[in-house]
PDB file of C-alpha atoms in Angstrom:
ATOM      1  CA  CYS A   1      56.389  68.302 163.583  1.00  0.00           C
ATOM      2  CA  LEU A   2      57.551  71.161 165.729  1.00  0.00           C
ATOM      3  CA  SER A   3      57.910  69.410 169.058  1.00  0.00           C
ATOM      4  CA  ASP A   4      57.794  66.083 170.814  1.00  0.00           C
ATOM      5  CA  TRP A   5      54.045  66.328 171.272  1.00  0.00           C
ATOM      6  CA  SER A   6      53.228  67.693 167.797  1.00  0.00           C
ATOM      7  CA  SER A   7      52.885  64.153 166.488  1.00  0.00           C
ATOM      8  CA  ASP A   8      50.233  63.579 169.189  1.00  0.00           C
ATOM      9  CA  VAL A   9      48.385  66.688 167.961  1.00  0.00           C
ATOM     10  CA  CYS A  10      48.661  65.367 164.407  1.00  0.00           C
ATOM     11  CA  LYS A  11      47.277  61.943 165.355  1.00  0.00           C
ATOM     12  CA  GLN A  12      44.370  63.440 167.347  1.00  0.00           C
ATOM     13  CA  LEU A  13      43.538  65.913 164.614  1.00  0.00           C
ATOM     14  CA  VAL A  14      43.851  63.569 161.640  1.00  0.00           C
ATOM     15  CA  GLY A  15      42.073  60.713 163.428  1.00  0.00           C
ATOM     16  CA  SER A  16      39.118  62.969 164.138  1.00  0.00           C
ATOM     17  CA  LEU A  17      39.050  64.383 160.600  1.00  0.00           C
ATOM     18  CA  VAL A  18      39.203  60.921 159.005  1.00  0.00           C
ATOM     19  CA  ALA A  19      36.358  59.759 161.260  1.00  0.00           C
ATOM     20  CA  ASN A  20      34.254  62.691 159.999  1.00  0.00           C
ATOM     21  CA  ALA A  21      35.098  62.169 156.314  1.00  0.00           C
ATOM     22  CA  LYS A  22      32.324  60.985 153.995  1.00  0.00           C
ATOM     23  CA  GLY A  23      34.565  58.199 152.751  1.00  0.00           C
ATOM     24  CA  GLN A  24      38.164  57.057 152.692  1.00  0.00           C
ATOM     25  CA  SER A  25      39.083  58.411 149.275  1.00  0.00           C
ATOM     26  CA  GLU A  26      41.803  61.008 148.954  1.00  0.00           C
ATOM     27  CA  ASP A  27      39.202  63.617 147.956  1.00  0.00           C
ATOM     28  CA  SER A  28      36.938  62.870 150.934  1.00  0.00           C
ATOM     29  CA  ILE A  29      39.842  63.134 153.347  1.00  0.00           C
ATOM     30  CA  MET A  30      41.159  66.281 151.657  1.00  0.00           C
ATOM     31  CA  ASP A  31      37.685  67.858 151.954  1.00  0.00           C
ATOM     32  CA  GLN A  32      38.012  67.408 155.728  1.00  0.00           C
ATOM     33  CA  PHE A  33      41.574  68.762 155.753  1.00  0.00           C
ATOM     34  CA  ASP A  34      40.420  71.880 153.866  1.00  0.00           C
ATOM     35  CA  GLY A  35      38.126  72.594 156.794  1.00  0.00           C
ATOM     36  CA  ASP A  36      35.508  74.621 154.977  1.00  0.00           C
ATOM     37  CA  LEU A  37      32.392  75.308 157.017  1.00  0.00           C
ATOM     38  CA  PRO A  38      29.274  73.430 155.846  1.00  0.00           C
ATOM     39  CA  GLN A  39      27.151  76.603 155.858  1.00  0.00           C
ATOM     40  CA  PRO A  40      27.961  80.290 155.400  1.00  0.00           C
ATOM     41  CA  VAL A  41      29.040  82.283 158.439  1.00  0.00           C
ATOM     42  CA  VAL A  42      26.295  84.437 159.961  1.00  0.00           C
ATOM     43  CA  LEU A  43      27.740  87.850 160.762  1.00  0.00           C
ATOM     44  CA  THR A  44      26.376  90.123 163.470  1.00  0.00           C
ATOM     45  CA  ASP A  45      26.559  93.882 163.803  1.00  0.00           C
ATOM     46  CA  GLU A  46      27.438  93.715 167.508  1.00  0.00           C
ATOM     47  CA  ASP A  47      30.737  91.825 167.384  1.00  0.00           C
ATOM     48  CA  ALA A  48      33.220  92.875 164.697  1.00  0.00           C
ATOM     49  CA  GLN A  49      36.072  90.837 166.253  1.00  0.00           C
ATOM     50  CA  GLY A  50      33.850  87.735 166.500  1.00  0.00           C
ATOM     51  CA  ASN A  51      32.920  88.200 162.831  1.00  0.00           C
ATOM     52  CA  ARG A  52      36.611  88.267 161.821  1.00  0.00           C
ATOM     53  CA  VAL A  53      37.304  85.122 163.849  1.00  0.00           C
ATOM     54  CA  GLU A  54      34.370  83.267 162.252  1.00  0.00           C
ATOM     55  CA  GLN A  55      35.247  84.402 158.713  1.00  0.00           C
ATOM     56  CA  ASN A  56      38.735  82.923 159.119  1.00  0.00           C
ATOM     57  CA  ARG A  57      37.551  79.660 160.668  1.00  0.00           C
ATOM     58  CA  LYS A  58      38.875  77.179 158.107  1.00  0.00           C
ATOM     59  CA  GLY A  59      41.813  74.816 157.763  1.00  0.00           C
ATOM     60  CA  CYS A  60      44.038  74.644 160.831  1.00  0.00           C
ATOM     61  CA  ASN A  61      42.367  77.746 162.276  1.00  0.00           C
ATOM     62  CA  LYS A  62      39.234  75.598 162.540  1.00  0.00           C
ATOM     63  CA  HIS A  63      40.789  72.179 163.173  1.00  0.00           C
ATOM     64  CA  TYR A  64      42.910  72.967 166.189  1.00  0.00           C
ATOM     65  CA  LYS A  65      39.840  74.329 167.947  1.00  0.00           C
ATOM     66  CA  ASP A  66      37.242  71.771 166.855  1.00  0.00           C
ATOM     67  CA  GLU A  67      39.312  68.587 166.812  1.00  0.00           C
ATOM     68  CA  VAL A  68      41.809  69.189 169.640  1.00  0.00           C
ATOM     69  CA  LEU A  69      40.886  71.976 172.089  1.00  0.00           C
ATOM     70  CA  ARG A  70      37.135  71.277 172.074  1.00  0.00           C
ATOM     71  CA  HIS A  71      37.889  67.673 173.109  1.00  0.00           C
ATOM     72  CA  GLY A  72      39.846  68.874 176.144  1.00  0.00           C
ATOM     73  CA  PHE A  73      43.376  68.323 174.802  1.00  0.00           C
ATOM     74  CA  ARG A  74      46.124  70.728 175.889  1.00  0.00           C
ATOM     75  CA  PRO A  75      49.920  70.709 175.829  1.00  0.00           C
ATOM     76  CA  GLN A  76      51.120  70.385 179.419  1.00  0.00           C
ATOM     77  CA  LYS A  77      54.343  69.542 181.182  1.00  0.00           C
ATOM     78  CA  CYS A  78      54.673  65.766 181.084  1.00  0.00           C
ATOM     79  CA  LYS A  79      54.111  63.990 184.363  1.00  0.00           C
ATOM     80  CA  TYR A  80      56.724  61.452 185.368  1.00  0.00           C
ATOM     81  CA  PRO A  81      56.827  59.358 188.549  1.00  0.00           C
ATOM     82  CA  GLU A  82      58.267  61.496 191.361  1.00  0.00           C
ATOM     83  CA  ASN A  83      60.738  58.955 192.688  1.00  0.00           C
ATOM     84  CA  GLU A  84      62.119  57.945 189.303  1.00  0.00           C
ATOM     85  CA  ALA A  85      64.590  59.662 187.021  1.00  0.00           C
ATOM     86  CA  VAL A  86      63.106  61.175 183.889  1.00  0.00           C
ATOM     87  CA  PRO A  87      64.188  59.001 180.950  1.00  0.00           C
ATOM     88  CA  GLU A  88      66.874  60.606 178.804  1.00  0.00           C
ATOM     89  CA  GLY A  89      65.360  62.260 175.766  1.00  0.00           C
ATOM     90  CA  ALA A  90      61.872  62.169 177.296  1.00  0.00           C
ATOM     91  CA  PRO A  91      59.655  65.010 176.126  1.00  0.00           C
ATOM     92  CA  GLU A  92      59.133  68.014 178.371  1.00  0.00           C
ATOM     93  CA  TYR A  93      55.578  68.587 177.111  1.00  0.00           C
ATOM     94  CA  CYS A  94      52.822  66.093 176.363  1.00  0.00           C
ATOM     95  CA  LEU A  95      49.359  66.420 174.859  1.00  0.00           C
ATOM     96  CA  GLU A  96      46.999  65.714 177.753  1.00  0.00           C
ATOM     97  CA  GLN A  97      43.225  65.392 177.774  1.00  0.00           C
ATOM     98  CA  SER A  98      41.056  66.588 180.630  1.00  0.00           C
ATOM     99  CA  ASP A  99      37.341  66.703 181.310  1.00  0.00           C
ATOM    100  CA  ASN A 100      37.580  70.495 181.370  1.00  0.00           C
ATOM    101  CA  ARG A 101      36.292  71.575 177.956  1.00  0.00           C
ATOM    102  CA  PRO A 102      36.695  75.208 176.886  1.00  0.00           C
ATOM    103  CA  ASP A 103      33.727  77.257 175.737  1.00  0.00           C
ATOM    104  CA  ASP A 104      33.751  79.036 172.361  1.00  0.00           C
ATOM    105  CA  ARG A 105      35.049  82.281 173.832  1.00  0.00           C
ATOM    106  CA  ALA A 106      37.957  80.534 175.546  1.00  0.00           C
ATOM    107  CA  MET A 107      38.873  78.779 172.283  1.00  0.00           C
ATOM    108  CA  ASP A 108      38.853  82.088 170.417  1.00  0.00           C
ATOM    109  CA  THR A 109      40.995  83.811 173.056  1.00  0.00           C
ATOM    110  CA  TYR A 110      44.739  83.796 172.469  1.00  0.00           C
ATOM    111  CA  SER A 111      46.933  81.611 174.664  1.00  0.00           C
ATOM    112  CA  ARG A 112      50.410  80.210 174.106  1.00  0.00           C
ATOM    113  CA  GLU A 113      49.044  76.677 174.454  1.00  0.00           C
ATOM    114  CA  SER A 114      46.395  77.269 171.782  1.00  0.00           C
ATOM    115  CA  GLU A 115      48.948  78.893 169.516  1.00  0.00           C
ATOM    116  CA  ALA A 116      51.263  75.885 169.936  1.00  0.00           C
ATOM    117  CA  VAL A 117      48.446  73.504 168.929  1.00  0.00           C
ATOM    118  CA  PHE A 118      47.640  75.694 165.913  1.00  0.00           C
ATOM    119  CA  TYR A 119      51.279  75.582 164.757  1.00  0.00           C
ATOM    120  CA  ALA A 120      51.429  71.822 165.318  1.00  0.00           C
ATOM    121  CA  CYS A 121      48.504  71.562 162.872  1.00  0.00           C
ATOM    122  CA  GLU A 122      50.111  73.984 160.413  1.00  0.00           C
ATOM    123  CA  SER A 123      53.398  72.040 160.442  1.00  0.00           C
ATOM    124  CA  THR A 124      51.632  68.798 159.479  1.00  0.00           C
ATOM    125  CA  VAL A 125      48.143  69.012 157.942  1.00  0.00           C
ATOM    126  CA  GLY A 126      48.608  72.621 156.858  1.00  0.00           C
ATOM    127  CA  ARG A 127      51.915  71.982 155.118  1.00  0.00           C
ATOM    128  CA  TYR A 128      51.609  68.346 153.976  1.00  0.00           C
ATOM    129  CA  GLY A 129      47.825  67.858 153.742  1.00  0.00           C
ATOM    130  CA  ASP A 130      47.823  66.650 150.127  1.00  0.00           C
ATOM    131  CA  GLU A 131      50.516  64.060 150.796  1.00  0.00           C
ATOM    132  CA  MET A 132      48.848  62.985 154.042  1.00  0.00           C
ATOM    133  CA  ALA A 133      45.418  62.551 152.413  1.00  0.00           C
ATOM    134  CA  ARG A 134      46.985  60.450 149.649  1.00  0.00           C
ATOM    135  CA  ALA A 135      48.939  58.333 152.157  1.00  0.00           C
ATOM    136  CA  LEU A 136      45.843  57.799 154.320  1.00  0.00           C
ATOM    137  CA  SER A 137      43.696  56.785 151.381  1.00  0.00           C
ATOM    138  CA  GLU A 138      46.311  54.375 150.016  1.00  0.00           C
ATOM    139  CA  TYR A 139      46.989  52.820 153.421  1.00  0.00           C
ATOM    140  CA  LEU A 140      43.277  52.336 154.124  1.00  0.00           C
ATOM    141  CA  GLU A 141      42.786  50.793 150.690  1.00  0.00           C
ATOM    142  CA  ASP A 142      45.582  48.281 151.389  1.00  0.00           C
ATOM    143  CA  HIS A 143      44.652  47.764 155.072  1.00  0.00           C
ATOM    144  CA  PRO A 144      40.852  48.159 155.454  1.00  0.00           C
ATOM    145  CA  GLY A 145      39.708  49.106 158.951  1.00  0.00           C
ATOM    146  CA  LYS A 146      43.210  50.008 160.206  1.00  0.00           C
ATOM    147  CA  VAL A 147      42.424  53.695 160.710  1.00  0.00           C
ATOM    148  CA  ASP A 148      44.664  54.230 163.762  1.00  0.00           C
ATOM    149  CA  GLU A 149      47.633  52.678 161.957  1.00  0.00           C
ATOM    150  CA  ALA A 150      46.902  54.753 158.848  1.00  0.00           C
ATOM    151  CA  VAL A 151      46.750  57.957 160.904  1.00  0.00           C
ATOM    152  CA  THR A 152      50.037  57.221 162.698  1.00  0.00           C
ATOM    153  CA  GLU A 153      51.737  56.262 159.420  1.00  0.00           C
ATOM    154  CA  SER A 154      50.446  59.413 157.735  1.00  0.00           C
ATOM    155  CA  CYS A 155      51.584  61.738 160.530  1.00  0.00           C
ATOM    156  CA  PHE A 156      55.031  60.210 160.827  1.00  0.00           C
ATOM    157  CA  LYS A 157      55.823  59.750 157.165  1.00  0.00           C
ATOM    158  CA  ALA A 158      53.764  62.107 154.990  1.00  0.00           C
ATOM    159  CA  GLY A 159      53.439  64.651 157.839  1.00  0.00           C
ATOM    160  CA  LYS A 160      57.217  64.529 158.366  1.00  0.00           C
ATOM    161  CA  CYS A 161      57.096  63.780 162.113  1.00  0.00           C
ATOM    162  CA  GLU A 162      59.397  60.801 161.553  1.00  0.00           C
ATOM    163  CA  LYS A 163      62.032  62.998 159.920  1.00  0.00           C
ATOM    164  CA  ASP A 164      61.837  65.455 162.792  1.00  0.00           C
ATOM    165  CA  ALA A 165      62.084  62.667 165.372  1.00  0.00           C
ATOM    166  CA  ALA A 166      65.222  61.380 163.616  1.00  0.00           C
ATOM    167  CA  ARG A 167      66.664  64.914 163.503  1.00  0.00           C
ATOM    168  CA  LYS A 168      66.012  65.339 167.233  1.00  0.00           C
ATOM    169  CA  GLU A 169      67.694  62.011 167.941  1.00  0.00           C
ATOM    170  CA  ARG A 170      70.772  63.090 165.943  1.00  0.00           C
ATOM    171  CA  LYS A 171      70.898  66.360 167.911  1.00  0.00           C
ATOM    172  CA  LYS A 172      70.656  64.451 171.166  1.00  0.00           C
ATOM    173  CA  GLN A 173      73.502  62.132 170.115  1.00  0.00           C
ATOM    174  CA  LYS A 174      75.600  65.117 169.053  1.00  0.00           C
ATOM    175  CA  LYS A 175      75.067  66.738 172.484  1.00  0.00           C
ATOM    176  CA  LYS A 176      76.105  63.495 174.163  1.00  0.00           C
ATOM    177  CA  GLY A 177      79.276  63.456 172.079  1.00  0.00           C
ATOM    178  CA  LYS A 178      80.136  67.055 173.012  1.00  0.00           C
ATOM    179  CA  LYS A 179      79.456  66.330 176.679  1.00  0.00           C
ATOM    180  CA  ALA A 180      81.718  63.257 176.565  1.00  0.00           C
ATOM    181  CA  LYS A 181      84.516  65.332 174.949  1.00  0.00           C
ATOM    182  CA  LYS A 182      84.229  67.971 177.694  1.00  0.00           C
ATOM    183  CA  GLU A 183      84.544  65.298 180.354  1.00  0.00           C
ATOM    184  CA  LEU A 184      87.822  64.082 178.823  1.00  0.00           C
TER     185      LEU A 184
END
C-alpha cells in the first residue's frame, strides 16, 4: 500500500471484484482481477483518444474507475472534529464516498486523485493479485460467508498493506526518538 488510505482502496476494490466473481475459487477471483472486458471494444472513427482509453481498459486501469470512482469514492483530506486534537499518526487523507458520481468523461480525464487511486490498485491487486486471489479463496473455503474478513485479510497480508503499516509505524517511532533527542 502506498498511503494510509490505500488499504481502503484495496478493500473497496477487492470487495467489489469478489462480489462480481462467478465463484470463490482462485481462478474465478483471478478472472475478476485480470479485468478483461466481457465483449470486444467498439472503436469509433470520431474519437481516437477515446479509442485508446477503451483499448487499455483492463486490470487496474479498469478497476479503479469501475469499482472505486464510479461508486463515488475519492481520496480527500480526512475530517476530524474541529475542537479536538488530531490523533498522533492519524492519516492526512481518507477514502470518502459521496453521492456525486462522475460520468464516463470525468473518469477518463486525468486528475491527481484518480491517479492516486490507480496507483493504490497497482500497488496491491496489480502487484500481488495472484497471492491475493489465492489468499481470498483459501480464507473463504475455511470461513464460508466471511467475505469482508477475507477481503481485509487479503489486502493486509497478501496485498502487503500490513507490512507497509508496520513500516510507517517504525518510521513514526524513529521520528519520535529523534525529536526526543533534540529536546535533550
